[in-house]
Amino acid sequence: MNDITQAGLLFNAANIPYSLFMKLCDNYSPQDIFTGVSFWQELGLNEAHISRLSGLLAKDGWAQRELDQLTSMGARFITAKDLDYPAKLADLKRPPVGLYVKGRANLSLPSIAIVGTRTPDDYGRTSAASLARGLAQRGIMTVSGGAKGIDSSAHRGSLSENGATVAVFGTSIDKSYPTENRDLFSRITERGAIVSEYPLKSPGESWHFPERNRIIAALASRVVIVESREDGGAMITAGDAMSLGRELWAVPGRINDDSCRGTNRLLNQGAKCLCDVGEFIDSFAGKHEQLELFGDTQDTEKTQAPELSDNEKIIYSLLQKQGNRMLDEIISESGLDEQDVQDALMILQAEGLVHEASGRFSALN
């Protein structure tokens, strides 16, 4: 286990802010956390942080055991300093220090969140599934919360078309909550991923679910509320989406149905109306079809698009010619230093131009 992963696991479990983790990595050595209280105070940890970190360090080897268990599950922990950490999460006021991930989805790809009530009617279930199916047919990833109702319908709709879907848990990833979705979660890990910021063995505390909603909103480019009561959890996700500047959409519902009052209220407050699934998908996919076309041919104006830096252009062009390259191969072939390559790859992944799987990078063209 490298030092950054170890520090990330400890800071994440001790609920120490992202800003202090980044400060540690950028200005000190991750190993400095083992020097004791004087350093923790210098870094800016408060008494609660110090107490929690001390408790974890007293469990000799806790971080290694956590990582070993993850490995045995076929899962991993990514920190905010890793290339596959979604850059979109930095938009949050409280980004997670790291994420527990089981599955093979690229979390940085353009995606749409679909959320709603746990007790939908047939209209809500059908709307969520139909939207997710349409997105999957166009190669667009869906994000939801793995809960009963609208969330489950969205995940299943995507999977029915062999699409990629991501479930953000309010428990740790070794829990199946709700238990009846155990088989669904297994299927999600085959085509997408299950994700959580909570350490292994974490139960579903009541505050976890509203807290995880911010990650659902941050991972997505658009957030769609299909069916929700005015006091429903999906309304928290809607609020997160608005604070992040994400496009917020709502499916209109019957005015005499309590389960639609929240979505109708959002429409009244300025959310965009999703009244045609095909038009909605076309308006989103069209933007990303342009990204797919970007760099298809050599020596074109699009290949030299000004929004990419010189380093990003070099690496993207290299991966277009031959993908499936390891980090050290990219460094050698590009002539750039390691940090420049890592920074460029992070941006290219965030833009949906490069995909990483098992440590190998390829252009999405």
CSV table of C-alpha atoms in Angstrom, one decimal:
chain,number,residue,atom,x,y,z
A,1,MET,CA,0.0,0.0,0.0
A,2,ASN,CA,1.4,3.4,-0.9
A,3,ASP,CA,1.6,6.2,1.6
A,4,ILE,CA,-1.1,8.4,0.0
A,5,THR,CA,-3.6,5.5,0.0
A,6,GLN,CA,-2.8,4.8,3.7
A,7,ALA,CA,-3.2,8.4,4.6
A,8,GLY,CA,-6.5,8.6,2.6
A,9,LEU,CA,-8.0,5.6,4.3
A,10,LEU,CA,-7.2,7.1,7.7
A,11,PHE,CA,-8.3,10.7,7.0
A,12,ASN,CA,-11.5,9.4,5.3
A,13,ALA,CA,-12.4,7.2,8.3
A,14,ALA,CA,-11.5,9.9,10.8
A,15,ASN,CA,-13.8,12.3,8.9
A,16,ILE,CA,-10.9,14.8,8.4
A,17,PRO,CA,-11.7,17.3,5.6
A,18,TYR,CA,-10.6,17.0,2.0
A,19,SER,CA,-8.7,20.3,2.3
A,20,LEU,CA,-6.4,19.0,5.0
A,21,PHE,CA,-5.8,15.8,3.1
A,22,MET,CA,-4.8,17.8,0.1
A,23,LYS,CA,-2.6,20.1,2.3
A,24,LEU,CA,-0.9,17.0,3.7
A,25,CYS,CA,-0.2,15.6,0.2
A,26,ASP,CA,0.9,18.9,-1.4
A,27,ASN,CA,3.0,20.4,1.4
A,28,TYR,CA,4.2,17.5,3.5
A,29,SER,CA,4.8,13.7,3.3
A,30,PRO,CA,1.8,11.4,3.9
A,31,GLN,CA,4.1,9.5,6.3
A,32,ASP,CA,4.3,12.6,8.6
A,33,ILE,CA,0.9,11.7,10.0
A,34,PHE,CA,2.7,9.1,12.1
A,35,THR,CA,4.9,11.7,13.8
A,36,GLY,CA,2.2,12.6,16.4
A,37,VAL,CA,0.0,15.3,17.8
A,38,SER,CA,2.4,18.2,17.2
A,39,PHE,CA,2.3,17.6,13.5
A,40,TRP,CA,-1.5,17.1,13.4
A,41,GLN,CA,-1.9,20.5,15.1
A,42,GLU,CA,0.5,22.1,12.6
A,43,LEU,CA,-1.5,20.6,9.7
A,44,GLY,CA,-4.7,22.1,11.2
A,45,LEU,CA,-6.5,19.1,12.7
A,46,ASN,CA,-9.0,20.0,15.5
A,47,GLU,CA,-9.5,18.0,18.7
A,48,ALA,CA,-12.2,15.8,17.3
A,49,HIS,CA,-10.0,15.0,14.2
A,50,ILE,CA,-7.1,14.1,16.5
A,51,SER,CA,-9.2,11.9,18.7
A,52,ARG,CA,-10.6,10.0,15.8
A,53,LEU,CA,-7.2,9.6,14.1
A,54,SER,CA,-5.5,8.5,17.3
A,55,GLY,CA,-8.2,5.9,17.8
A,56,LEU,CA,-7.6,4.5,14.3
A,57,LEU,CA,-3.8,4.4,14.7
A,58,ALA,CA,-4.2,2.6,18.0
A,59,LYS,CA,-5.8,-0.2,16.0
A,60,ASP,CA,-2.4,-1.3,14.7
A,61,GLY,CA,-2.5,-1.9,11.0
A,62,TRP,CA,-6.1,-0.9,10.5
A,63,ALA,CA,-5.5,0.7,7.1
A,64,GLN,CA,-3.7,-2.4,5.7
A,65,ARG,CA,-6.5,-4.7,7.0
A,66,GLU,CA,-9.1,-2.4,5.3
A,67,LEU,CA,-7.2,-2.5,2.1
A,68,ASP,CA,-6.7,-6.3,2.3
A,69,GLN,CA,-10.4,-6.8,2.7
A,70,LEU,CA,-11.2,-4.5,-0.2
A,71,THR,CA,-8.8,-6.5,-2.4
A,72,SER,CA,-10.4,-9.8,-1.4
A,73,MET,CA,-13.8,-8.3,-2.5
A,74,GLY,CA,-12.4,-7.2,-5.8
A,75,ALA,CA,-12.8,-3.6,-4.8
A,76,ARG,CA,-10.5,-0.6,-4.3
A,77,PHE,CA,-10.1,2.7,-2.5
A,78,ILE,CA,-9.3,5.8,-4.6
A,79,THR,CA,-8.1,9.0,-3.0
A,80,ALA,CA,-8.5,12.6,-4.2
A,81,LYS,CA,-4.9,12.4,-5.4
A,82,ASP,CA,-5.5,9.4,-7.7
A,83,LEU,CA,-6.0,9.7,-11.4
A,84,ASP,CA,-9.4,7.9,-11.4
A,85,TYR,CA,-10.9,10.1,-8.6
A,86,PRO,CA,-13.7,12.1,-10.4
A,87,ALA,CA,-12.6,15.7,-10.8
A,88,LYS,CA,-16.3,16.7,-10.7
A,89,LEU,CA,-16.3,16.0,-6.9
A,90,ALA,CA,-14.0,18.9,-6.3
A,91,ASP,CA,-17.1,21.1,-7.0
A,92,LEU,CA,-18.5,20.1,-3.7
A,93,LYS,CA,-18.1,22.2,-0.5
A,94,ARG,CA,-17.2,18.9,1.2
A,95,PRO,CA,-15.6,16.6,-1.3
A,96,PRO,CA,-14.9,13.1,0.0
A,97,VAL,CA,-11.2,12.4,0.8
A,98,GLY,CA,-11.7,9.1,-1.1
A,99,LEU,CA,-14.2,6.6,-2.4
A,100,TYR,CA,-14.6,2.9,-2.0
A,101,VAL,CA,-15.4,1.5,-5.4
A,102,LYS,CA,-16.4,-2.0,-6.6
A,103,GLY,CA,-16.9,-2.3,-10.3
A,104,ARG,CA,-15.2,-1.2,-13.5
A,105,ALA,CA,-17.1,2.0,-14.5
A,106,ASN,CA,-15.1,5.1,-15.2
A,107,LEU,CA,-16.7,7.6,-12.7
A,108,SER,CA,-15.4,10.6,-14.7
A,109,LEU,CA,-17.5,9.8,-17.8
A,110,PRO,CA,-20.5,12.1,-18.6
A,111,SER,CA,-23.5,10.8,-16.8
A,112,ILE,CA,-27.0,11.6,-15.7
A,113,ALA,CA,-28.5,11.0,-12.2
A,114,ILE,CA,-32.0,9.6,-11.9
A,115,VAL,CA,-33.6,9.7,-8.4
A,116,GLY,CA,-36.9,9.7,-6.8
A,117,THR,CA,-39.3,8.3,-4.2
A,118,ARG,CA,-38.9,4.8,-2.7
A,119,THR,CA,-42.6,4.2,-3.2
A,120,PRO,CA,-43.4,5.2,-6.8
A,121,ASP,CA,-46.5,4.2,-8.8
A,122,ASP,CA,-46.3,2.4,-12.2
A,123,TYR,CA,-45.9,5.8,-13.9
A,124,GLY,CA,-42.8,6.7,-11.9
A,125,ARG,CA,-41.2,3.2,-12.3
A,126,THR,CA,-41.9,3.2,-16.0
A,127,SER,CA,-40.6,6.7,-16.5
A,128,ALA,CA,-37.3,6.0,-14.7
A,129,ALA,CA,-36.7,2.7,-16.5
A,130,SER,CA,-37.5,4.1,-19.9
A,131,LEU,CA,-35.2,7.1,-19.4
A,132,ALA,CA,-32.3,4.8,-18.2
A,133,ARG,CA,-32.8,2.4,-21.1
A,134,GLY,CA,-32.7,5.3,-23.6
A,135,LEU,CA,-29.5,6.6,-22.0
A,136,ALA,CA,-27.9,3.2,-22.1
A,137,GLN,CA,-28.7,2.8,-25.8
A,138,ARG,CA,-26.7,6.0,-26.4
A,139,GLY,CA,-23.8,4.9,-24.2
A,140,ILE,CA,-24.6,7.3,-21.4
A,141,MET,CA,-24.0,6.2,-17.8
A,142,THR,CA,-26.7,6.6,-15.1
A,143,VAL,CA,-26.1,7.4,-11.5
A,144,SER,CA,-28.5,6.7,-8.7
A,145,GLY,CA,-28.6,5.7,-5.0
A,146,GLY,CA,-29.4,1.9,-5.1
A,147,ALA,CA,-32.6,2.4,-3.0
A,148,LYS,CA,-36.0,0.8,-3.6
A,149,GLY,CA,-38.4,2.5,-6.0
A,150,ILE,CA,-37.2,5.0,-8.6
A,151,ASP,CA,-33.5,4.3,-8.0
A,152,SER,CA,-33.8,0.6,-8.6
A,153,SER,CA,-35.9,1.1,-11.7
A,154,ALA,CA,-33.2,3.4,-13.1
A,155,HIS,CA,-30.5,0.9,-12.4
A,156,ARG,CA,-32.5,-2.0,-13.9
A,157,GLY,CA,-33.5,0.1,-17.0
A,158,SER,CA,-29.8,0.8,-17.7
A,159,LEU,CA,-28.8,-2.9,-17.2
A,160,SER,CA,-31.6,-4.1,-19.5
A,161,GLU,CA,-29.7,-2.5,-22.3
A,162,ASN,CA,-26.2,-3.5,-21.1
A,163,GLY,CA,-25.6,0.0,-20.0
A,164,ALA,CA,-23.2,1.3,-17.3
A,165,THR,CA,-24.8,2.4,-14.0
A,166,VAL,CA,-23.4,3.6,-10.7
A,167,ALA,CA,-25.0,3.2,-7.3
A,168,VAL,CA,-23.8,5.5,-4.6
A,169,PHE,CA,-24.4,3.8,-1.2
A,170,GLY,CA,-25.4,5.3,2.1
A,171,THR,CA,-23.8,2.3,3.7
A,172,SER,CA,-20.4,0.8,3.1
A,173,ILE,CA,-20.0,-1.2,-0.1
A,174,ASP,CA,-19.9,-4.5,1.8
A,175,LYS,CA,-23.5,-4.0,2.9
A,176,SER,CA,-26.5,-4.8,0.7
A,177,TYR,CA,-29.1,-2.2,1.6
A,178,PRO,CA,-31.9,-2.8,0.9
A,179,THR,CA,-31.2,-6.5,1.2
A,180,GLU,CA,-33.7,-7.4,-1.6
A,181,ASN,CA,-31.4,-5.5,-4.0
A,182,ARG,CA,-28.5,-7.9,-3.4
A,183,ASP,CA,-28.7,-9.5,-6.9
A,184,LEU,CA,-29.2,-6.0,-8.5
A,185,PHE,CA,-26.0,-4.8,-6.8
A,186,SER,CA,-24.1,-7.8,-8.1
A,187,ARG,CA,-25.2,-7.0,-11.6
A,188,ILE,CA,-24.3,-3.3,-11.2
A,189,THR,CA,-20.7,-4.2,-10.3
A,190,GLU,CA,-20.4,-6.2,-13.5
A,191,ARG,CA,-21.5,-3.3,-15.8
A,192,GLY,CA,-20.9,-0.2,-13.6
A,193,ALA,CA,-19.9,0.3,-10.0
A,194,ILE,CA,-21.1,0.6,-6.5
A,195,VAL,CA,-19.5,3.5,-4.6
A,196,SER,CA,-19.4,4.8,-1.0
A,197,GLU,CA,-17.3,7.2,1.1
A,198,TYR,CA,-18.0,5.1,4.2
A,199,PRO,CA,-15.4,2.6,5.6
A,200,LEU,CA,-16.2,-1.1,5.5
A,201,LYS,CA,-18.8,-2.4,8.0
A,202,SER,CA,-20.5,1.0,8.2
A,203,PRO,CA,-24.3,0.6,8.7
A,204,GLY,CA,-26.9,2.8,7.1
A,205,GLU,CA,-27.0,5.6,9.6
A,206,SER,CA,-29.9,8.0,9.0
A,207,TRP,CA,-27.7,11.0,8.1
A,208,HIS,CA,-25.6,8.9,5.6
A,209,PHE,CA,-28.3,9.0,3.0
A,210,PRO,CA,-28.8,12.7,2.7
A,211,GLU,CA,-25.0,13.1,2.9
A,212,ARG,CA,-24.4,10.7,0.0
A,213,ASN,CA,-26.9,12.6,-2.1
A,214,ARG,CA,-24.3,15.3,-2.7
A,215,ILE,CA,-22.0,12.7,-4.4
A,216,ILE,CA,-24.9,11.5,-6.7
A,217,ALA,CA,-25.4,15.1,-7.8
A,218,ALA,CA,-21.7,15.9,-8.2
A,219,LEU,CA,-21.0,12.8,-10.4
A,220,ALA,CA,-23.7,13.8,-12.8
A,221,SER,CA,-23.9,16.4,-15.5
A,222,ARG,CA,-27.7,16.5,-15.2
A,223,VAL,CA,-30.0,15.4,-12.3
A,224,VAL,CA,-33.5,14.1,-13.1
A,225,ILE,CA,-36.1,13.9,-10.3
A,226,VAL,CA,-38.7,11.4,-11.6
A,227,GLU,CA,-41.2,11.3,-8.7
A,228,SER,CA,-40.9,12.8,-5.2
A,229,ARG,CA,-42.9,14.1,-2.3
A,230,GLU,CA,-42.2,17.6,-1.2
A,231,ASP,CA,-40.2,16.2,1.8
A,232,GLY,CA,-38.6,13.3,-0.1
A,233,GLY,CA,-34.9,12.6,0.0
A,234,ALA,CA,-34.7,13.3,-3.8
A,235,MET,CA,-35.5,16.9,-3.0
A,236,ILE,CA,-32.2,17.0,-1.1
A,237,THR,CA,-30.4,15.8,-4.2
A,238,ALA,CA,-32.2,18.5,-6.2
A,239,GLY,CA,-30.9,21.1,-3.8
A,240,ASP,CA,-27.4,19.7,-4.1
A,241,ALA,CA,-27.7,19.8,-7.9
A,242,MET,CA,-28.7,23.5,-7.9
A,243,SER,CA,-25.9,24.4,-5.5
A,244,LEU,CA,-23.4,22.7,-7.8
A,245,GLY,CA,-24.8,24.4,-10.9
A,246,ARG,CA,-25.9,21.1,-12.4
A,247,GLU,CA,-28.8,21.0,-14.8
A,248,LEU,CA,-31.9,20.1,-12.8
A,249,TRP,CA,-34.8,18.4,-14.6
A,250,ALA,CA,-38.1,17.0,-13.3
A,251,VAL,CA,-40.7,14.7,-14.7
A,252,PRO,CA,-44.2,16.3,-14.4
A,253,GLY,CA,-46.7,14.4,-12.4
A,254,ARG,CA,-50.4,14.5,-11.5
A,255,ILE,CA,-51.3,17.5,-9.5
A,256,ASN,CA,-53.5,15.5,-7.0
A,257,ASP,CA,-50.8,12.9,-6.3
A,258,ASP,CA,-48.7,13.5,-3.1
A,259,SER,CA,-45.8,11.5,-4.7
A,260,CYS,CA,-45.5,14.1,-7.4
A,261,ARG,CA,-45.9,17.3,-5.4
A,262,GLY,CA,-42.1,17.7,-5.0
A,263,THR,CA,-41.3,17.3,-8.7
A,264,ASN,CA,-44.1,19.7,-9.7
A,265,ARG,CA,-42.9,22.2,-7.1
A,266,LEU,CA,-39.4,22.0,-8.7
A,267,LEU,CA,-40.9,22.7,-12.1
A,268,ASN,CA,-42.6,25.7,-10.6
A,269,GLN,CA,-39.3,26.9,-9.2
A,270,GLY,CA,-37.4,26.7,-12.5
A,271,ALA,CA,-36.3,23.1,-13.0
A,272,LYS,CA,-36.4,22.0,-16.7
A,273,CYS,CA,-39.4,19.9,-17.7
A,274,LEU,CA,-38.6,16.4,-19.0
A,275,CYS,CA,-41.6,15.9,-21.1
A,276,ASP,CA,-40.0,13.8,-23.9
A,277,VAL,CA,-37.4,11.2,-23.2
A,278,GLY,CA,-36.1,11.1,-26.8
A,279,GLU,CA,-35.6,14.9,-27.0
A,280,PHE,CA,-34.0,15.0,-23.5
A,281,ILE,CA,-31.5,12.3,-24.5
A,282,ASP,CA,-30.7,13.8,-27.9
A,283,SER,CA,-30.0,17.2,-26.2
A,284,PHE,CA,-27.5,15.6,-23.9
A,285,ALA,CA,-26.0,13.0,-26.3
A,286,GLY,CA,-25.5,15.6,-29.0
A,287,LYS,CA,-23.0,17.5,-26.8
A,288,HIS,CA,-21.0,14.4,-26.1
A,289,GLU,CA,-21.1,13.2,-29.7
A,290,GLN,CA,-19.1,16.3,-30.4
A,291,LEU,CA,-16.6,15.1,-27.9
A,292,GLU,CA,-16.4,11.7,-29.5
A,293,LEU,CA,-15.8,13.3,-32.9
A,294,PHE,CA,-13.1,15.5,-31.4
A,295,GLY,CA,-9.7,14.3,-32.6
A,296,ASP,CA,-11.1,11.7,-35.0
A,297,THR,CA,-8.9,12.9,-37.8
A,298,GLN,CA,-5.3,14.1,-37.8
A,299,ASP,CA,-4.2,17.7,-38.4
A,300,THR,CA,-7.7,19.2,-38.0
A,301,GLU,CA,-8.8,22.3,-36.1
A,302,LYS,CA,-10.7,20.1,-33.7
A,303,THR,CA,-7.6,18.1,-32.8
A,304,GLN,CA,-6.0,21.3,-31.8
A,305,ALA,CA,-8.9,22.5,-29.8
A,306,PRO,CA,-7.9,25.4,-27.7
A,307,GLU,CA,-9.5,24.1,-24.5
A,308,LEU,CA,-6.8,21.4,-24.3
A,309,SER,CA,-3.4,22.3,-23.0
A,310,ASP,CA,-0.3,21.4,-25.0
A,311,ASN,CA,0.4,18.5,-22.6
A,312,GLU,CA,-3.2,17.2,-22.9
A,313,LYS,CA,-3.0,17.4,-26.7
A,314,ILE,CA,0.3,15.4,-26.7
A,315,ILE,CA,-1.1,12.6,-24.5
A,316,TYR,CA,-4.6,12.5,-26.2
A,317,SER,CA,-2.9,12.2,-29.6
A,318,LEU,CA,-0.6,9.5,-28.3
A,319,LEU,CA,-3.5,7.5,-26.9
A,320,GLN,CA,-5.5,7.9,-30.1
A,321,LYS,CA,-2.7,6.3,-32.1
A,322,GLN,CA,-2.3,3.4,-29.6
A,323,GLY,CA,-4.3,2.9,-26.5
A,324,ASN,CA,-4.1,0.4,-23.6
A,325,ARG,CA,-0.9,2.2,-22.4
A,326,MET,CA,0.5,2.0,-18.8
A,327,LEU,CA,1.4,5.3,-17.0
A,328,ASP,CA,5.1,4.6,-17.3
A,329,GLU,CA,4.8,4.0,-21.1
A,330,ILE,CA,2.9,7.3,-21.5
A,331,ILE,CA,5.6,9.1,-19.6
A,332,SER,CA,8.4,7.5,-21.7
A,333,GLU,CA,6.6,8.0,-25.1
A,334,SER,CA,5.4,11.6,-24.4
A,335,GLY,CA,8.7,12.9,-23.1
A,336,LEU,CA,6.8,14.6,-20.2
A,337,ASP,CA,7.5,14.3,-16.5
A,338,GLU,CA,5.3,12.1,-14.3
A,339,GLN,CA,3.4,14.9,-12.6
A,340,ASP,CA,2.6,16.6,-16.0
A,341,VAL,CA,1.3,13.3,-17.4
A,342,GLN,CA,-0.8,12.6,-14.3
A,343,ASP,CA,-2.3,16.1,-14.4
A,344,ALA,CA,-3.1,15.8,-18.1
A,345,LEU,CA,-4.7,12.4,-17.7
A,346,MET,CA,-6.9,13.6,-14.9
A,347,ILE,CA,-8.3,16.4,-17.1
A,348,LEU,CA,-8.7,14.1,-20.1
A,349,GLN,CA,-10.7,11.6,-18.0
A,350,ALA,CA,-12.8,14.3,-16.5
A,351,GLU,CA,-13.7,15.5,-20.1
A,352,GLY,CA,-14.6,12.0,-21.1
A,353,LEU,CA,-11.8,11.8,-23.6
A,354,VAL,CA,-9.7,9.1,-22.0
A,355,HIS,CA,-10.7,5.9,-20.1
A,356,GLU,CA,-8.7,4.0,-17.5
A,357,ALA,CA,-9.1,0.3,-16.7
A,358,SER,CA,-6.8,-1.8,-14.6
A,359,GLY,CA,-4.1,0.8,-14.8
A,360,ARG,CA,-4.2,1.1,-18.6
A,361,PHE,CA,-5.3,4.2,-20.5
A,362,SER,CA,-7.1,4.5,-23.9
A,363,ALA,CA,-8.6,7.3,-25.9
A,364,LEU,CA,-12.4,7.3,-26.2
A,365,ASN,CA,-12.7,8.1,-29.9
